[in-house]
Amino acid sequence: AQSVTQLDSQVPVFEEAPVELRCNYSSSVSVYLFWYVQYPNQGLQLLLKYLSGSTLVESINGFEAEFNKSQTSFHLRKPSVHISDTAEYFCAAVGGSEKLVFGKGTKLTVNP
Amino acid sequence: DVKVTQSSRYLVKRTGEKVFLECVQDMDHENMFWYRQDPGLGLRLIYFSYDVKMKEKGDIPEGYSVSREKKERFSLILESASTNQTSMYLCASSLISRQPQHFGDGTRLSIL
């Protein structure tokens, strides 16, 4: 069965520092990958997606993620974070079962 | 832009009550989903539906049922609420399988 592992449950960083949120998935078939962000008291919003094509995908607010098939990873990165990036981030994958499977989330806290 | 609306942001019910959580989407999406979100556990799929009057069990269907009489509306029913069903409930929809899911803002349900 498909599984998604987010290696860090909490990541504290200082403002303007770079950040990487790690995500690994398990799948032996083609897989579609997503990152969602959840701000306090809100639902999940799609941040970026990998469906096919270029392995590097970018969001409009400076985040990027790279699909690495050999390492079965889809890590999320941002070169310089802002206070407003404080949120919980979820990695998700859909594979052969057609069901979206979520990781347990990473809480990113950006400190001044 | 896709809008997924959950009828209540906060709900307090008593043990043994029958509870209805309503979800409506406005983009003619085929698929609709109900998740619950608990700290440290991420999102877990309760039920989903690929079409009107169709439903399939997710990973944790026990104690829940669903109804999809119209394409735009997907209801989650707690047949006899229990305290362990206190949680954040999130509804989502997608156009077709493997496409990104769009989420509502969630209903925080407390069972006393």
Tab-separated table of C-alpha atoms in Angstrom:
chain	number	residue	atom	x	y	z
A	1	ALA	CA	0.000	0.000	0.000
A	2	GLN	CA	1.051	3.529	-0.673
A	3	SER	CA	2.634	5.363	2.259
A	4	VAL	CA	4.053	8.841	2.748
A	5	THR	CA	6.620	9.721	5.391
A	6	GLN	CA	7.383	13.226	6.529
A	7	LEU	CA	10.578	12.926	8.455
A	8	ASP	CA	10.199	15.977	10.682
A	9	SER	CA	7.110	16.750	12.717
A	10	GLN	CA	8.329	20.245	13.623
A	11	VAL	CA	10.821	22.572	11.936
A	12	PRO	CA	11.719	25.890	13.606
A	13	VAL	CA	13.686	28.395	11.539
A	14	PHE	CA	14.547	32.082	11.625
A	15	GLU	CA	13.101	34.540	9.169
A	16	GLU	CA	15.024	34.788	5.861
A	17	ALA	CA	16.734	31.438	6.459
A	18	PRO	CA	16.399	28.589	3.946
A	19	VAL	CA	14.198	25.617	4.800
A	20	GLU	CA	13.706	22.081	3.561
A	21	LEU	CA	10.744	19.926	4.540
A	22	ARG	CA	11.377	16.289	3.760
A	23	CYS	CA	8.953	13.822	2.235
A	24	ASN	CA	9.465	10.239	1.115
A	25	TYR	CA	6.898	7.997	-0.503
A	26	SER	CA	6.647	4.314	-1.234
A	27	SER	CA	5.311	3.188	-4.551
A	28	SER	CA	6.206	0.730	-7.230
A	29	VAL	CA	3.974	2.349	-9.830
A	30	SER	CA	3.545	5.778	-11.300
A	31	VAL	CA	2.825	8.285	-8.603
A	32	TYR	CA	1.436	11.784	-8.452
A	33	LEU	CA	2.738	13.973	-5.633
A	34	PHE	CA	1.408	17.043	-3.862
A	35	TRP	CA	2.279	19.499	-1.139
A	36	TYR	CA	-0.542	21.149	0.784
A	37	VAL	CA	-0.345	23.968	3.337
A	38	GLN	CA	-2.701	24.513	6.262
A	39	TYR	CA	-2.799	27.862	8.042
A	40	PRO	CA	-4.331	27.968	11.552
A	41	ASN	CA	-8.073	27.318	11.612
A	42	GLN	CA	-8.267	26.751	7.881
A	43	GLY	CA	-8.541	23.842	5.495
A	44	LEU	CA	-5.727	22.583	3.290
A	45	GLN	CA	-4.614	24.571	0.261
A	46	LEU	CA	-2.710	23.064	-2.646
A	47	LEU	CA	0.820	24.461	-2.711
A	48	LEU	CA	2.266	22.563	-5.668
A	49	LYS	CA	1.933	19.312	-7.560
A	50	TYR	CA	3.957	16.869	-9.612
A	51	LEU	CA	1.937	14.983	-12.214
A	52	SER	CA	4.499	14.456	-14.993
A	53	GLY	CA	7.158	16.301	-16.954
A	54	SER	CA	9.783	18.444	-15.269
A	55	THR	CA	10.886	17.034	-11.946
A	56	LEU	CA	11.215	20.514	-10.417
A	57	VAL	CA	7.924	22.215	-9.646
A	58	GLU	CA	7.412	25.677	-8.230
A	59	SER	CA	4.678	27.540	-6.389
A	60	ILE	CA	3.756	31.188	-6.758
A	61	ASN	CA	5.066	32.097	-3.292
A	62	GLY	CA	8.639	30.895	-3.709
A	63	PHE	CA	8.424	27.241	-2.655
A	64	GLU	CA	9.744	24.497	-4.898
A	65	ALA	CA	9.865	20.723	-4.750
A	66	GLU	CA	11.856	18.187	-6.703
A	67	PHE	CA	10.616	14.749	-7.643
A	68	ASN	CA	13.442	12.263	-7.199
A	69	LYS	CA	12.393	8.829	-8.407
A	70	SER	CA	15.578	7.014	-7.393
A	71	GLN	CA	15.301	8.269	-3.814
A	72	THR	CA	11.473	8.209	-3.788
A	73	SER	CA	11.509	11.722	-2.387
A	74	PHE	CA	9.610	14.960	-2.953
A	75	HIS	CA	11.242	17.462	-0.595
A	76	LEU	CA	9.880	20.989	-0.294
A	77	ARG	CA	12.319	23.901	-0.211
A	78	LYS	CA	12.309	27.649	0.083
A	79	PRO	CA	15.512	29.728	-0.051
A	80	SER	CA	14.267	32.460	2.295
A	81	VAL	CA	11.223	32.091	4.541
A	82	HIS	CA	8.885	34.753	5.920
A	83	ILE	CA	6.904	34.921	9.140
A	84	SER	CA	3.777	34.378	7.035
A	85	ASP	CA	5.054	30.927	5.977
A	86	THR	CA	4.343	29.639	9.482
A	87	ALA	CA	1.869	26.800	8.902
A	88	GLU	CA	1.569	23.043	8.757
A	89	TYR	CA	2.673	21.391	5.525
A	90	PHE	CA	1.397	18.063	4.266
A	91	CYS	CA	2.940	15.887	1.598
A	92	ALA	CA	0.546	13.571	-0.258
A	93	ALA	CA	0.747	10.925	-2.952
A	94	VAL	CA	-1.655	9.005	-5.123
A	95	GLY	CA	-0.595	5.821	-6.821
A	96	GLY	CA	-2.148	2.602	-7.982
A	97	SER	CA	-4.946	2.604	-5.423
A	98	GLU	CA	-6.247	5.957	-6.721
A	99	LYS	CA	-6.585	7.173	-3.131
A	100	LEU	CA	-4.653	10.185	-1.892
A	101	VAL	CA	-2.418	9.266	1.019
A	102	PHE	CA	-1.134	11.992	3.331
A	103	GLY	CA	1.929	12.231	5.493
A	104	LYS	CA	1.445	13.219	9.115
A	105	GLY	CA	2.447	16.803	8.513
A	106	THR	CA	5.351	19.113	9.363
A	107	LYS	CA	4.761	22.223	11.450
A	108	LEU	CA	6.965	25.029	10.168
A	109	THR	CA	7.510	27.858	12.621
A	110	VAL	CA	9.303	30.942	11.355
A	111	ASN	CA	10.733	33.067	14.144
A	112	PRO	CA	11.772	36.732	13.871
B	1	ASP	CA	-11.942	29.081	-8.284
B	2	VAL	CA	-13.294	25.940	-6.669
B	3	LYS	CA	-15.241	26.472	-3.488
B	4	VAL	CA	-15.942	23.716	-1.007
B	5	THR	CA	-18.277	24.812	1.767
B	6	GLN	CA	-18.766	22.985	5.042
B	7	SER	CA	-21.939	23.953	6.840
B	8	SER	CA	-20.443	24.529	10.292
B	9	ARG	CA	-17.018	25.662	11.489
B	10	TYR	CA	-17.648	24.571	15.079
B	11	LEU	CA	-20.144	22.059	16.423
B	12	VAL	CA	-20.803	20.692	19.898
B	13	LYS	CA	-22.922	17.581	20.329
B	14	ARG	CA	-23.666	15.057	23.053
B	15	THR	CA	-22.751	11.397	23.236
B	16	GLY	CA	-25.308	9.212	21.471
B	17	GLU	CA	-26.670	11.954	19.221
B	18	LYS	CA	-26.933	11.480	15.462
B	19	VAL	CA	-24.741	14.132	13.844
B	20	PHE	CA	-24.825	15.388	10.276
B	21	LEU	CA	-21.908	17.223	8.664
B	22	GLU	CA	-22.712	18.793	5.316
B	23	CYS	CA	-20.394	19.635	2.438
B	24	VAL	CA	-21.184	21.363	-0.846
B	25	GLN	CA	-18.889	21.998	-3.827
B	26	ASP	CA	-19.638	24.335	-6.693
B	27	MET	CA	-17.445	23.005	-9.527
B	28	ASP	CA	-19.288	19.910	-10.718
B	29	HIS	CA	-16.557	17.641	-9.366
B	30	GLU	CA	-17.060	13.896	-9.649
B	31	ASN	CA	-15.185	12.941	-6.488
B	32	MET	CA	-15.844	13.943	-2.917
B	33	PHE	CA	-14.081	12.914	0.276
B	34	TRP	CA	-14.395	13.085	4.033
B	35	TYR	CA	-11.304	13.084	6.254
B	36	ARG	CA	-10.684	13.514	9.930
B	37	GLN	CA	-7.591	15.285	11.187
B	38	ASP	CA	-6.051	14.604	14.575
B	39	PRO	CA	-2.775	15.927	16.027
B	40	GLY	CA	0.136	13.654	15.173
B	41	LEU	CA	-1.987	11.430	12.934
B	42	GLY	CA	-2.389	13.661	9.898
B	43	LEU	CA	-5.436	13.202	7.684
B	44	ARG	CA	-7.257	9.909	7.590
B	45	LEU	CA	-9.831	9.064	4.948
B	46	ILE	CA	-13.260	8.126	6.280
B	47	TYR	CA	-15.358	7.722	3.130
B	48	PHE	CA	-15.284	8.880	-0.469
B	49	SER	CA	-17.627	8.963	-3.429
B	50	TYR	CA	-16.925	8.815	-7.146
B	51	ASP	CA	-20.461	9.561	-8.261
B	52	VAL	CA	-23.961	10.267	-7.081
B	53	LYS	CA	-25.300	7.518	-4.819
B	54	MET	CA	-21.913	5.792	-4.854
B	55	LYS	CA	-19.753	5.502	-1.780
B	56	GLU	CA	-16.652	3.627	-0.761
B	57	LYS	CA	-15.075	3.066	2.613
B	58	GLY	CA	-11.818	4.735	3.406
B	59	ASP	CA	-9.359	3.758	6.092
B	60	ILE	CA	-11.496	4.479	9.179
B	61	PRO	CA	-15.211	4.113	8.300
B	62	GLU	CA	-16.343	2.578	11.588
B	63	GLY	CA	-19.001	4.663	13.307
B	64	TYR	CA	-19.661	6.762	10.212
B	65	SER	CA	-21.880	6.676	7.158
B	66	VAL	CA	-22.284	9.002	4.172
B	67	SER	CA	-24.906	10.151	1.728
B	68	ARG	CA	-24.552	11.577	-1.758
B	69	GLU	CA	-27.982	12.206	-3.255
B	70	LYS	CA	-26.804	15.093	-5.440
B	71	LYS	CA	-23.499	15.571	-7.192
B	72	GLU	CA	-22.615	18.752	-5.335
B	73	ARG	CA	-23.438	17.571	-1.819
B	74	PHE	CA	-21.731	14.964	0.345
B	75	SER	CA	-22.913	14.392	3.894
B	76	LEU	CA	-21.088	12.655	6.708
B	77	ILE	CA	-23.235	11.040	9.385
B	78	LEU	CA	-22.190	9.983	12.855
B	79	GLU	CA	-24.848	7.413	13.695
B	80	SER	CA	-24.346	7.574	17.465
B	81	ALA	CA	-21.694	10.085	18.405
B	82	SER	CA	-18.975	9.080	20.832
B	83	THR	CA	-16.276	11.105	22.546
B	84	ASN	CA	-13.539	9.510	20.422
B	85	GLN	CA	-15.101	11.147	17.389
B	86	THR	CA	-14.135	14.573	18.671
B	87	SER	CA	-11.942	15.842	15.846
B	88	MET	CA	-11.498	18.212	12.921
B	89	TYR	CA	-13.444	16.991	9.894
B	90	LEU	CA	-12.396	18.060	6.411
B	91	CYS	CA	-14.345	17.679	3.192
B	92	ALA	CA	-12.645	17.720	-0.205
B	93	SER	CA	-13.527	17.373	-3.866
B	94	SER	CA	-11.655	16.685	-7.092
B	95	LEU	CA	-12.570	16.670	-10.755
B	96	ILE	CA	-11.285	13.155	-11.397
B	97	SER	CA	-9.000	10.719	-9.639
B	98	ARG	CA	-5.341	11.740	-9.417
B	99	GLN	CA	-6.183	15.403	-9.741
B	100	PRO	CA	-5.605	17.773	-6.815
B	101	GLN	CA	-8.233	17.806	-4.121
B	102	HIS	CA	-9.818	21.065	-2.982
B	103	PHE	CA	-10.656	21.370	0.712
B	104	GLY	CA	-13.240	23.129	2.792
B	105	ASP	CA	-12.286	25.064	5.924
B	106	GLY	CA	-13.169	22.169	8.195
B	107	THR	CA	-15.635	21.516	10.992
B	108	ARG	CA	-14.255	21.235	14.498
B	109	LEU	CA	-16.596	18.784	16.200
B	110	SER	CA	-16.683	18.258	19.954
B	111	ILE	CA	-18.631	15.369	21.437
B	112	LEU	CA	-19.372	15.817	25.136
